[in-house]
PDB file of C-alpha atoms and ligand atoms in Angstrom:
ATOM      1  CA  MET A   1      21.281 -16.438  -6.450  1.00 45.00           C
ATOM      2  CA  ALA A   2      18.782 -14.285  -8.366  1.00 46.00           C
ATOM      3  CA  LYS A   3      19.905 -10.803  -9.409  1.00 54.00           C
ATOM      4  CA  PRO A   4      18.740  -8.142  -6.917  1.00 51.00           C
ATOM      5  CA  ASP A   5      16.195  -6.657  -9.296  1.00 70.00           C
ATOM      6  CA  SER A   6      13.085  -8.711  -8.560  1.00 85.00           C
ATOM      7  CA  ALA A   7       9.806  -7.245  -7.313  1.00 86.00           C
ATOM      8  CA  ASP A   8       9.257  -7.359  -3.557  1.00 77.00           C
ATOM      9  CA  THR A   9       6.438  -9.804  -2.763  1.00 78.00           C
ATOM     10  CA  ILE A  10       7.840 -11.059   0.572  1.00 75.00           C
ATOM     11  CA  TYR A  11       4.721 -10.076   2.563  1.00 72.00           C
ATOM     12  CA  ALA A  12       2.161 -10.528  -0.245  1.00 75.00           C
ATOM     13  CA  ASN A  13       0.633 -13.740   1.160  1.00 74.00           C
ATOM     14  CA  PRO A  14      -0.820 -14.187   4.643  1.00 76.00           C
ATOM     15  CA  LEU A  15       1.817 -15.439   7.098  1.00 81.00           C
ATOM     16  CA  GLY A  16       0.464 -17.073  10.253  1.00 76.00           C
ATOM     17  CA  ASP A  17       3.279 -15.778  12.408  1.00 79.00           C
ATOM     18  CA  VAL A  18       5.201 -12.793  11.087  1.00 76.00           C
ATOM     19  CA  ALA A  19       8.862 -13.297  12.070  1.00 74.00           C
ATOM     20  CA  ASP A  20      11.173 -10.379  12.917  1.00 81.00           C
ATOM     21  CA  PHE A  21      12.666  -8.791   9.795  1.00 69.00           C
ATOM     22  CA  VAL A  22      16.175  -9.969   8.796  1.00 73.00           C
ATOM     23  CA  PHE A  23      18.457  -8.946   5.920  1.00 77.00           C
ATOM     24  CA  ASP A  24      18.792 -12.410   4.346  1.00 83.00           C
ATOM     25  CA  HIS A  25      19.086 -13.695   0.747  1.00 88.00           C
ATOM     26  CA  LYS A  26      15.335 -13.305   0.179  1.00 87.00           C
ATOM     27  CA  VAL A  27      15.534  -9.616   1.082  1.00 81.00           C
ATOM     28  CA  VAL A  28      18.730  -9.072  -0.947  1.00 87.00           C
ATOM     29  CA  GLU A  29      16.991 -10.316  -4.119  1.00 85.00           C
ATOM     30  CA  VAL A  30      14.262  -7.671  -3.870  1.00 86.00           C
ATOM     31  CA  PHE A  31      16.120  -4.975  -1.919  1.00 85.00           C
ATOM     32  CA  PRO A  32      16.390  -2.188  -4.539  1.00 90.00           C
ATOM     33  CA  ASP A  33      12.669  -2.539  -5.353  1.00 88.00           C
ATOM     34  CA  MET A  34      11.717  -2.798  -1.657  1.00 89.00           C
ATOM     35  CA  ILE A  35      13.587   0.269  -0.477  1.00 93.00           C
ATOM     36  CA  LYS A  36      12.458   2.508  -3.374  1.00 95.00           C
ATOM     37  CA  ARG A  37       8.801   1.559  -2.873  1.00 91.00           C
ATOM     38  CA  SER A  38       9.033   1.854   0.933  1.00 94.00           C
ATOM     39  CA  VAL A  39      11.179   4.902   1.704  1.00 97.00           C
ATOM     40  CA  PRO A  40       9.850   8.182   0.312  1.00 98.00           C
ATOM     41  CA  GLY A  41      12.720  10.221  -1.129  1.00 97.00           C
ATOM     42  CA  TYR A  42      15.220   7.330  -1.124  1.00 98.00           C
ATOM     43  CA  THR A  43      16.441   7.964  -4.684  1.00 97.00           C
ATOM     44  CA  THR A  44      16.856  11.685  -3.995  1.00 98.00           C
ATOM     45  CA  ILE A  45      18.727  11.028  -0.742  1.00 98.00           C
ATOM     46  CA  ILE A  46      21.127   8.618  -2.485  1.00 98.00           C
ATOM     47  CA  SER A  47      21.834  11.087  -5.251  1.00 98.00           C
ATOM     48  CA  MET A  48      22.345  13.953  -2.759  1.00 98.00           C
ATOM     49  CA  ILE A  49      24.759  11.818  -0.700  1.00 98.00           C
ATOM     50  CA  GLY A  50      26.917  11.958  -3.836  1.00 98.00           C
ATOM     51  CA  ASN A  51      26.492  15.719  -3.927  1.00 98.00           C
ATOM     52  CA  LEU A  52      27.446  16.051  -0.224  1.00 98.00           C
ATOM     53  CA  ALA A  53      30.433  13.707  -0.614  1.00 98.00           C
ATOM     54  CA  GLU A  54      31.735  15.826  -3.490  1.00 98.00           C
ATOM     55  CA  ARG A  55      31.493  18.892  -1.224  1.00 98.00           C
ATOM     56  CA  TYR A  56      32.969  17.384   1.958  1.00 98.00           C
ATOM     57  CA  ALA A  57      35.403  14.604   0.976  1.00 98.00           C
ATOM     58  CA  GLN A  58      38.912  15.708   1.922  1.00 98.00           C
ATOM     59  CA  SER A  59      42.080  14.621   0.086  1.00 98.00           C
ATOM     60  CA  GLY A  60      43.609  11.438   1.414  1.00 98.00           C
ATOM     61  CA  SER A  61      40.727  10.729   3.791  1.00 98.00           C
ATOM     62  CA  ALA A  62      38.370   7.793   4.307  1.00 98.00           C
ATOM     63  CA  CYS A  63      34.633   7.909   3.579  1.00 98.00           C
ATOM     64  CA  TYR A  64      32.455   5.380   5.394  1.00 98.00           C
ATOM     65  CA  ASP A  65      29.116   3.828   4.423  1.00 98.00           C
ATOM     66  CA  LEU A  66      27.883   2.064   7.578  1.00 98.00           C
ATOM     67  CA  GLY A  67      25.083  -0.441   6.912  1.00 98.00           C
ATOM     68  CA  CYS A  68      25.854  -0.217   3.194  1.00 98.00           C
ATOM     69  CA  SER A  69      23.408  -2.959   2.003  1.00 97.00           C
ATOM     70  CA  LEU A  70      23.995  -3.182  -1.767  1.00 96.00           C
ATOM     71  CA  GLY A  71      26.173  -0.076  -1.780  1.00 97.00           C
ATOM     72  CA  ALA A  72      23.846   2.542  -3.256  1.00 97.00           C
ATOM     73  CA  ALA A  73      25.354   5.347  -1.142  1.00 98.00           C
ATOM     74  CA  THR A  74      28.866   3.989  -1.715  1.00 98.00           C
ATOM     75  CA  LEU A  75      28.322   4.158  -5.495  1.00 98.00           C
ATOM     76  CA  ALA A  76      26.878   7.681  -5.258  1.00 98.00           C
ATOM     77  CA  MET A  77      29.987   8.808  -3.339  1.00 98.00           C
ATOM     78  CA  ARG A  78      32.337   6.867  -5.600  1.00 98.00           C
ATOM     79  CA  HIS A  79      31.012   8.647  -8.666  1.00 97.00           C
ATOM     80  CA  ARG A  80      31.098  12.151  -7.189  1.00 97.00           C
ATOM     81  CA  ILE A  81      34.227  12.375  -5.009  1.00 98.00           C
ATOM     82  CA  ARG A  82      36.780  14.679  -6.644  1.00 97.00           C
ATOM     83  CA  ALA A  83      39.334  14.982  -3.808  1.00 98.00           C
ATOM     84  CA  ALA A  84      42.548  13.031  -4.484  1.00 98.00           C
ATOM     85  CA  GLY A  85      43.477   9.827  -2.690  1.00 98.00           C
ATOM     86  CA  CYS A  86      40.126   9.081  -1.032  1.00 98.00           C
ATOM     87  CA  ARG A  87      38.942   5.577  -0.250  1.00 98.00           C
ATOM     88  CA  ILE A  88      35.528   4.271   0.774  1.00 98.00           C
ATOM     89  CA  VAL A  89      34.964   1.726   3.536  1.00 98.00           C
ATOM     90  CA  ALA A  90      31.536   0.069   3.295  1.00 98.00           C
ATOM     91  CA  VAL A  91      30.385  -2.030   6.245  1.00 98.00           C
ATOM     92  CA  ASP A  92      27.403  -4.359   6.696  1.00 97.00           C
ATOM     93  CA  ASN A  93      26.787  -7.283   9.038  1.00 97.00           C
ATOM     94  CA  SER A  94      24.595  -9.183   6.543  1.00 96.00           C
ATOM     95  CA  ALA A  95      26.696 -11.729   4.618  1.00 96.00           C
ATOM     96  CA  ALA A  96      24.028 -11.882   1.884  1.00 95.00           C
ATOM     97  CA  MET A  97      24.193  -8.092   1.402  1.00 95.00           C
ATOM     98  CA  ILE A  98      28.001  -7.932   1.319  1.00 97.00           C
ATOM     99  CA  GLU A  99      28.212 -10.858  -1.136  1.00 96.00           C
ATOM    100  CA  GLN A 100      25.884  -9.135  -3.608  1.00 94.00           C
ATOM    101  CA  CYS A 101      27.431  -5.713  -2.942  1.00 96.00           C
ATOM    102  CA  ARG A 102      30.838  -7.138  -3.867  1.00 97.00           C
ATOM    103  CA  SER A 103      29.710  -8.062  -7.378  1.00 95.00           C
ATOM    104  CA  ILE A 104      27.953  -4.700  -7.828  1.00 95.00           C
ATOM    105  CA  MET A 105      31.189  -2.870  -6.879  1.00 96.00           C
ATOM    106  CA  ALA A 106      33.256  -5.093  -9.177  1.00 95.00           C
ATOM    107  CA  ALA A 107      30.960  -4.280 -12.116  1.00 96.00           C
ATOM    108  CA  ASP A 108      31.344  -0.530 -11.484  1.00 95.00           C
ATOM    109  CA  GLY A 109      34.315   1.093 -13.162  1.00 85.00           C
ATOM    110  CA  ALA A 110      34.791   4.175 -10.956  1.00 93.00           C
ATOM    111  CA  GLU A 111      38.294   4.787  -9.630  1.00 92.00           C
ATOM    112  CA  VAL A 112      37.830   5.465  -5.912  1.00 97.00           C
ATOM    113  CA  PRO A 113      38.824   2.230  -4.111  1.00 97.00           C
ATOM    114  CA  VAL A 114      36.117   0.530  -2.041  1.00 98.00           C
ATOM    115  CA  GLU A 115      36.876  -1.795   0.867  1.00 98.00           C
ATOM    116  CA  LEU A 116      33.926  -4.027   1.815  1.00 98.00           C
ATOM    117  CA  VAL A 117      33.743  -5.186   5.406  1.00 98.00           C
ATOM    118  CA  LEU A 118      31.420  -7.919   6.669  1.00 97.00           C
ATOM    119  CA  ASP A 119      31.052  -6.988  10.329  1.00 97.00           C
ATOM    120  CA  ASP A 120      28.976  -5.232  12.904  1.00 97.00           C
ATOM    121  CA  LEU A 121      29.473  -1.524  12.343  1.00 97.00           C
ATOM    122  CA  GLN A 122      30.198  -1.229  16.064  1.00 96.00           C
ATOM    123  CA  ALA A 123      33.377  -3.229  15.483  1.00 95.00           C
ATOM    124  CA  ALA A 124      34.541  -0.977  12.632  1.00 95.00           C
ATOM    125  CA  THR A 125      37.416   1.391  13.333  1.00 95.00           C
ATOM    126  CA  ILE A 126      36.544   4.859  12.113  1.00 98.00           C
ATOM    127  CA  SER A 127      39.578   7.039  11.605  1.00 98.00           C
ATOM    128  CA  ASP A 128      40.844   9.844   9.388  1.00 98.00           C
ATOM    129  CA  ALA A 129      37.313  10.206   7.979  1.00 98.00           C
ATOM    130  CA  SER A 130      35.844  13.181   6.144  1.00 98.00           C
ATOM    131  CA  VAL A 131      32.392  11.720   5.299  1.00 98.00           C
ATOM    132  CA  VAL A 132      30.456   9.094   7.257  1.00 98.00           C
ATOM    133  CA  VAL A 133      27.069   7.857   6.006  1.00 98.00           C
ATOM    134  CA  LEU A 134      24.469   6.117   8.170  1.00 98.00           C
ATOM    135  CA  ASN A 135      21.678   5.860   5.600  1.00 98.00           C
ATOM    136  CA  PHE A 136      18.709   4.220   7.384  1.00 98.00           C
ATOM    137  CA  THR A 137      20.994   2.043   9.536  1.00 98.00           C
ATOM    138  CA  LEU A 138      21.098   3.535  13.055  1.00 98.00           C
ATOM    139  CA  GLN A 139      17.350   2.808  13.363  1.00 97.00           C
ATOM    140  CA  PHE A 140      18.172  -0.934  13.439  1.00 96.00           C
ATOM    141  CA  ILE A 141      20.576  -0.604  16.381  1.00 97.00           C
ATOM    142  CA  ALA A 142      19.422  -0.835  20.013  1.00 96.00           C
ATOM    143  CA  PRO A 143      18.700   2.734  21.219  1.00 96.00           C
ATOM    144  CA  GLU A 144      21.036   2.418  24.215  1.00 97.00           C
ATOM    145  CA  GLU A 145      23.946   1.693  21.862  1.00 97.00           C
ATOM    146  CA  ARG A 146      23.381   4.659  19.571  1.00 98.00           C
ATOM    147  CA  ALA A 147      25.191   7.357  21.614  1.00 98.00           C
ATOM    148  CA  GLY A 148      28.416   5.328  21.689  1.00 98.00           C
ATOM    149  CA  ILE A 149      28.318   4.862  17.912  1.00 98.00           C
ATOM    150  CA  ILE A 150      27.714   8.552  17.213  1.00 98.00           C
ATOM    151  CA  ALA A 151      30.524   9.491  19.617  1.00 98.00           C
ATOM    152  CA  ARG A 152      32.967   7.115  17.880  1.00 98.00           C
ATOM    153  CA  ILE A 153      32.013   8.542  14.484  1.00 98.00           C
ATOM    154  CA  HIS A 154      32.577  12.068  15.789  1.00 98.00           C
ATOM    155  CA  ASP A 155      35.978  11.078  17.167  1.00 98.00           C
ATOM    156  CA  GLY A 156      36.983   9.408  13.877  1.00 98.00           C
ATOM    157  CA  LEU A 157      36.114  12.440  11.725  1.00 98.00           C
ATOM    158  CA  ARG A 158      38.623  15.094  10.706  1.00 98.00           C
ATOM    159  CA  PRO A 159      37.695  18.695  11.619  1.00 98.00           C
ATOM    160  CA  GLY A 160      35.190  19.893   9.009  1.00 98.00           C
ATOM    161  CA  GLY A 161      34.096  16.307   8.321  1.00 98.00           C
ATOM    162  CA  VAL A 162      30.422  15.333   8.168  1.00 98.00           C
ATOM    163  CA  LEU A 163      28.035  12.627   9.264  1.00 98.00           C
ATOM    164  CA  ILE A 164      25.011  12.112   7.015  1.00 98.00           C
ATOM    165  CA  LEU A 165      22.329  10.433   9.128  1.00 98.00           C
ATOM    166  CA  SER A 166      19.078   9.279   7.490  1.00 98.00           C
ATOM    167  CA  GLU A 167      16.347   7.777   9.651  1.00 98.00           C
ATOM    168  CA  LYS A 168      12.694   6.915   9.892  1.00 97.00           C
ATOM    169  CA  VAL A 169      11.462   9.255  12.646  1.00 98.00           C
ATOM    170  CA  THR A 170       8.565   9.743  15.056  1.00 98.00           C
ATOM    171  CA  PHE A 171       6.954  12.964  16.235  1.00 98.00           C
ATOM    172  CA  GLY A 172       6.124  14.095  19.771  1.00 97.00           C
ATOM    173  CA  ASP A 173       2.704  15.328  18.679  1.00 98.00           C
ATOM    174  CA  ARG A 174       0.545  12.215  18.419  1.00 98.00           C
ATOM    175  CA  ALA A 175      -1.858  13.543  15.780  1.00 98.00           C
ATOM    176  CA  HIS A 176       1.048  14.646  13.564  1.00 98.00           C
ATOM    177  CA  ASP A 177       2.781  11.286  14.073  1.00 98.00           C
ATOM    178  CA  GLU A 178      -0.366   9.417  13.014  1.00 97.00           C
ATOM    179  CA  LEU A 179      -0.771  11.668   9.980  1.00 98.00           C
ATOM    180  CA  MET A 180       2.827  11.019   8.842  1.00 98.00           C
ATOM    181  CA  ILE A 181       2.318   7.249   9.260  1.00 97.00           C
ATOM    182  CA  GLU A 182      -0.922   7.415   7.256  1.00 97.00           C
ATOM    183  CA  LEU A 183       0.734   9.435   4.471  1.00 98.00           C
ATOM    184  CA  HIS A 184       3.632   6.957   4.403  1.00 97.00           C
ATOM    185  CA  HIS A 185       1.212   4.043   4.105  1.00 96.00           C
ATOM    186  CA  ASN A 186      -0.590   5.873   1.283  1.00 97.00           C
ATOM    187  CA  PHE A 187       2.799   6.254  -0.436  1.00 97.00           C
ATOM    188  CA  LYS A 188       3.371   2.486  -0.118  1.00 94.00           C
ATOM    189  CA  ARG A 189      -0.154   1.718  -1.363  1.00 95.00           C
ATOM    190  CA  ALA A 190       0.394   3.984  -4.379  1.00 96.00           C
ATOM    191  CA  ASN A 191       3.584   1.995  -5.046  1.00 93.00           C
ATOM    192  CA  GLY A 192       1.595  -1.235  -5.287  1.00 92.00           C
ATOM    193  CA  TYR A 193       1.786  -2.638  -1.747  1.00 87.00           C
ATOM    194  CA  SER A 194      -1.484  -4.118  -0.443  1.00 82.00           C
ATOM    195  CA  ASP A 195      -2.913  -3.429   3.024  1.00 86.00           C
ATOM    196  CA  LEU A 196      -1.851  -6.980   3.988  1.00 80.00           C
ATOM    197  CA  GLU A 197       1.745  -6.367   2.863  1.00 78.00           C
ATOM    198  CA  ILE A 198       1.871  -3.054   4.731  1.00 83.00           C
ATOM    199  CA  ALA A 199       0.467  -4.607   7.924  1.00 80.00           C
ATOM    200  CA  GLN A 200       2.720  -7.706   7.856  1.00 81.00           C
ATOM    201  CA  LYS A 201       5.873  -5.638   7.130  1.00 82.00           C
ATOM    202  CA  ARG A 202       4.923  -3.283   9.952  1.00 85.00           C
ATOM    203  CA  SER A 203       4.729  -6.134  12.410  1.00 81.00           C
ATOM    204  CA  ALA A 204       8.002  -7.695  11.113  1.00 75.00           C
ATOM    205  CA  LEU A 205       9.775  -4.378  11.773  1.00 80.00           C
ATOM    206  CA  GLU A 206       8.081  -3.562  15.067  1.00 83.00           C
ATOM    207  CA  LYS A 207      10.851  -4.839  17.365  1.00 86.00           C
ATOM    208  CA  VAL A 208      13.668  -4.382  14.859  1.00 86.00           C
ATOM    209  CA  LEU A 209      13.364  -0.786  13.616  1.00 93.00           C
ATOM    210  CA  ILE A 210      13.058   1.666  16.526  1.00 94.00           C
ATOM    211  CA  PRO A 211      12.504   5.238  15.302  1.00 96.00           C
ATOM    212  CA  GLU A 212      13.199   8.314  17.432  1.00 98.00           C
ATOM    213  CA  THR A 213      12.269  11.995  17.189  1.00 98.00           C
ATOM    214  CA  LEU A 214      14.427  14.478  15.292  1.00 98.00           C
ATOM    215  CA  ASP A 215      15.044  16.213  18.637  1.00 98.00           C
ATOM    216  CA  ALA A 216      16.451  13.011  20.136  1.00 98.00           C
ATOM    217  CA  HIS A 217      18.847  12.748  17.160  1.00 98.00           C
ATOM    218  CA  ARG A 218      19.832  16.433  17.403  1.00 98.00           C
ATOM    219  CA  GLN A 219      20.517  16.102  21.119  1.00 98.00           C
ATOM    220  CA  ARG A 220      22.684  13.006  20.652  1.00 98.00           C
ATOM    221  CA  LEU A 221      24.665  14.636  17.830  1.00 98.00           C
ATOM    222  CA  ARG A 222      25.317  17.768  19.916  1.00 98.00           C
ATOM    223  CA  GLN A 223      26.231  15.659  22.944  1.00 98.00           C
ATOM    224  CA  ALA A 224      28.833  13.856  20.824  1.00 98.00           C
ATOM    225  CA  GLY A 225      30.404  17.221  20.040  1.00 98.00           C
ATOM    226  CA  PHE A 226      29.192  18.028  16.509  1.00 98.00           C
ATOM    227  CA  ALA A 227      29.459  21.791  15.963  1.00 98.00           C
ATOM    228  CA  SER A 228      26.236  21.909  13.940  1.00 97.00           C
ATOM    229  CA  CYS A 229      23.496  19.539  12.875  1.00 97.00           C
ATOM    230  CA  ASP A 230      20.169  19.840  11.130  1.00 94.00           C
ATOM    231  CA  VAL A 231      17.772  18.280   8.657  1.00 98.00           C
ATOM    232  CA  TRP A 232      18.611  18.728   4.960  1.00 98.00           C
ATOM    233  CA  PHE A 233      15.829  16.446   3.607  1.00 98.00           C
ATOM    234  CA  GLN A 234      12.491  15.254   4.896  1.00 98.00           C
ATOM    235  CA  CYS A 235       9.456  13.523   3.411  1.00 98.00           C
ATOM    236  CA  PHE A 236       6.771  12.516   5.919  1.00 98.00           C
ATOM    237  CA  ASN A 237       8.422  10.369   8.637  1.00 98.00           C
ATOM    238  CA  PHE A 238      11.711   9.901   6.768  1.00 98.00           C
ATOM    239  CA  ALA A 239      14.477  12.436   7.244  1.00 98.00           C
ATOM    240  CA  SER A 240      18.156  12.951   6.595  1.00 98.00           C
ATOM    241  CA  MET A 241      20.398  15.120   8.757  1.00 98.00           C
ATOM    242  CA  ILE A 242      23.858  16.552   8.264  1.00 98.00           C
ATOM    243  CA  ALA A 243      26.129  16.945  11.281  1.00 98.00           C
ATOM    244  CA  ILE A 244      29.378  18.881  10.827  1.00 98.00           C
ATOM    245  CA  LYS A 245      32.410  18.465  13.120  1.00 98.00           C
TER     246      LYS A 245
HETATM  247  C1  GEK B   1      21.293   2.187   1.406  1.00 90.95           C
HETATM  248  N1  GEK B   1      22.375   2.219   3.598  1.00 90.95           N
HETATM  249  O1  GEK B   1      20.806   1.551   0.446  1.00 90.95           O
HETATM  250  N2  GEK B   1      26.164  -3.434  11.638  1.00 90.95           N
HETATM  251  C2  GEK B   1      26.281  -3.375  10.287  1.00 90.95           C
HETATM  252  N3  GEK B   1      25.213  -3.332   9.456  1.00 90.95           N
HETATM  253  C3  GEK B   1      23.998  -3.353  10.013  1.00 90.95           C
HETATM  254  C4  GEK B   1      23.796  -3.417  11.407  1.00 90.95           C
HETATM  255  C5  GEK B   1      24.961  -3.469  12.233  1.00 90.95           C
HETATM  256  N4  GEK B   1      24.865  -3.526  13.552  1.00 90.95           N
HETATM  257  N5  GEK B   1      22.464  -3.437  11.662  1.00 90.95           N
HETATM  258  C6  GEK B   1      21.847  -3.378  10.462  1.00 90.95           C
HETATM  259  N6  GEK B   1      22.764  -3.337   9.470  1.00 90.95           N
HETATM  260  C7  GEK B   1      21.561   1.419   2.676  1.00 90.95           C
HETATM  261  C8  GEK B   1      20.269   0.976   3.288  1.00 90.95           C
HETATM  262  S1  GEK B   1      19.250  -0.851   5.096  1.00 90.95           S
HETATM  263  C9  GEK B   1      17.844   0.088   5.476  1.00 90.95           C
HETATM  264  C10 GEK B   1      20.418   0.431   4.679  1.00 90.95           C
HETATM  265  C11 GEK B   1      16.530  -0.578   5.284  1.00 90.95           C
HETATM  266  C12 GEK B   1      22.535  -3.259   8.022  1.00 90.95           C
HETATM  267  C13 GEK B   1      21.551  -4.290   7.480  1.00 90.95           C
HETATM  268  O2  GEK B   1      22.174  -5.537   7.232  1.00 90.95           O
HETATM  269  C14 GEK B   1      21.051  -3.595   6.216  1.00 90.95           C
HETATM  270  O3  GEK B   1      21.807  -3.963   5.093  1.00 90.95           O
HETATM  271  C15 GEK B   1      21.233  -2.109   6.528  1.00 90.95           C
HETATM  272  O4  GEK B   1      21.931  -2.017   7.763  1.00 90.95           O
HETATM  273  C16 GEK B   1      19.918  -1.336   6.651  1.00 90.95           C
HETATM  274  O5  GEK B   1      21.557   3.398   1.375  1.00 90.95           O
HETATM  275  O6  GEK B   1      16.476  -1.704   4.780  1.00 90.95           O
HETATM  276  O7  GEK B   1      15.490   0.063   5.664  1.00 90.95           O
END
């Protein structure tokens, strides 16, 4: 398998029928390039997840990275956690992602132990947690299943623990929503994606990535019992929230 550092050209040529997006070997090979060129603020969010983990990780607790892909957020936490006796549990249901993530973790010398789990995050037991990360993952889960997941995360957190939830979002005001989409597409164009690539990726994600409004996320987080929640980062239609138990 090629190293995951190749340029993303998956949608560069015209595809008759654009299939639904899947996290397979082809995506794994270009993933770091793809996500940096597609998600405004991704590098900042990853680095700040390390910052937040340093602040909120509690001694002897578990930190979870749900939908870990190649483990960027796991590594950020691993390098910043100072509390004693913490461990990280990183979960993804893509075998190709977990396989590559395993060699990335093995090549990293940091001390915090990382357990990699190949499974649906809905099957993962979340317990004795102080930090849970859903970094652009919940958006890929059917909307009707999201409340149950957020409730289980809340229940598995220690008091004072946090959920860091990053998502692509939509806006109730149609003109503002269209503006954010246009600015996002300009960001992708400036990063070298052609109009064809942008259009084909958009249609591949259409049924797979279902964004919601920030209000819908806030409501769900409060419903689950989080004492506070709000946005700590936003660039166009990409945002990250922190919810504190
Ligand atoms: C990062 N967090 O670099 N269970 C487990 N994993 C899932 C599920 C599920 N039900 N559904 C999707 N995934 C990462 C980036 S990418 C975001 C996250 C993106 C996994 C899927 O296999 C993929 O690896 C990840 O969620 C989403 O900080 O590509 O836009």
